[in-house]
Coordinates of C-alpha atoms in Angstrom, one line a residue:
X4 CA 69.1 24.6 69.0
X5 CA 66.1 26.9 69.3
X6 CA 67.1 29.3 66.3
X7 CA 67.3 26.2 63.9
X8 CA 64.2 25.7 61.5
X9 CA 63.1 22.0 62.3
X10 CA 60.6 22.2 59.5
X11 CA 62.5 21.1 56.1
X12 CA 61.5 17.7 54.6
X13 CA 61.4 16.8 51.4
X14 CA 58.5 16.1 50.0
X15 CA 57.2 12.9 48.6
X16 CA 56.6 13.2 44.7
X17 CA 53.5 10.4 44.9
X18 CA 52.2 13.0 48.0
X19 CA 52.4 15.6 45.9
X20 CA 50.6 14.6 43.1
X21 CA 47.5 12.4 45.0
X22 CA 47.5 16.3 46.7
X23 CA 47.3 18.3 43.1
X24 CA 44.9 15.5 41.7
X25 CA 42.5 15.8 44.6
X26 CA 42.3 19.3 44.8
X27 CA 41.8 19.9 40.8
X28 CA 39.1 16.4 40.6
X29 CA 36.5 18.4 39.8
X30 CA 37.8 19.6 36.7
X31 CA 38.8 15.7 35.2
X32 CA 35.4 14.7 36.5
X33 CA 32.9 13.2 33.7
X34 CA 29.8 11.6 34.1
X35 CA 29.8 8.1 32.8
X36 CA 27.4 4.7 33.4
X37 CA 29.3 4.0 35.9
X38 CA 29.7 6.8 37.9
X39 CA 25.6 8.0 37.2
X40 CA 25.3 4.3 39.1
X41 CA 27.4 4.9 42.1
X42 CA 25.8 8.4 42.6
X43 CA 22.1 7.0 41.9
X44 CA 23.2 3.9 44.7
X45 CA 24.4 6.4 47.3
X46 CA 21.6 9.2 46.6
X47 CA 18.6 7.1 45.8
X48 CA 18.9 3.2 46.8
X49 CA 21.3 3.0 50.1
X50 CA 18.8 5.8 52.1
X51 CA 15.6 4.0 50.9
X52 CA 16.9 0.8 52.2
X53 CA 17.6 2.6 55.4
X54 CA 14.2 4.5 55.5
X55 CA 12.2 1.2 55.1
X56 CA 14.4 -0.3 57.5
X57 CA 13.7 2.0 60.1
X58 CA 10.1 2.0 59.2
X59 CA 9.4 -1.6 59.3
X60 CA 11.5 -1.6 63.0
X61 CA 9.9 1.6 64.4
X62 CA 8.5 0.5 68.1
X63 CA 9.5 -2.8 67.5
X64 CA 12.0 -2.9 70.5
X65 CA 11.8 -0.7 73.8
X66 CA 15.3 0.7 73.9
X67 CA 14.5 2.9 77.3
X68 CA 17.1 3.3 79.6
X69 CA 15.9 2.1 82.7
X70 CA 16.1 4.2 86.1
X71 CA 16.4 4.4 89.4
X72 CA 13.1 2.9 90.6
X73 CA 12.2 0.6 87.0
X74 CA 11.6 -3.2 87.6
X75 CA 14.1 -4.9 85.6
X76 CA 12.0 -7.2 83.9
X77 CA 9.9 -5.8 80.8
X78 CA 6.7 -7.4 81.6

């Protein structure tokens, strides 16, 4: 039982090509009005939204961990 390779399976064809087709995207890839959009959304848009966000909330609430010795109300 311990000399016996436990390691053959067959492989999946559909695994095998999501595999191939992931590793060699890069060479398929064009740049197209779509995908411009989705990279302008996740570069541009999506980390403006979250700057201003965190901007407009900055002080807004006291998120302090409160200690031995803190009154529990905030006032």
């Amino acid at each position: 039982m311990a000399g016996l390779p436990h390691n053959k399976m067959a492989m999946d064809p559909a695994l095998v090509r999501l595999g191939n087709m992931v590793q060699n995207r890069y060479k398929y890839f064009r740049w197209t009005k779509r995908t411009t959009g989705i990279t302008f959304m996740y570069v541009a848009v999506i980390p403006a939204i979250i700057g201003y966000l965190g901007y407009q909330t900055d002080g807004l609430w006291d998120l302090r961990v409160k200690r031995r010795g803190d009154i529990i109300s905030e006032r």
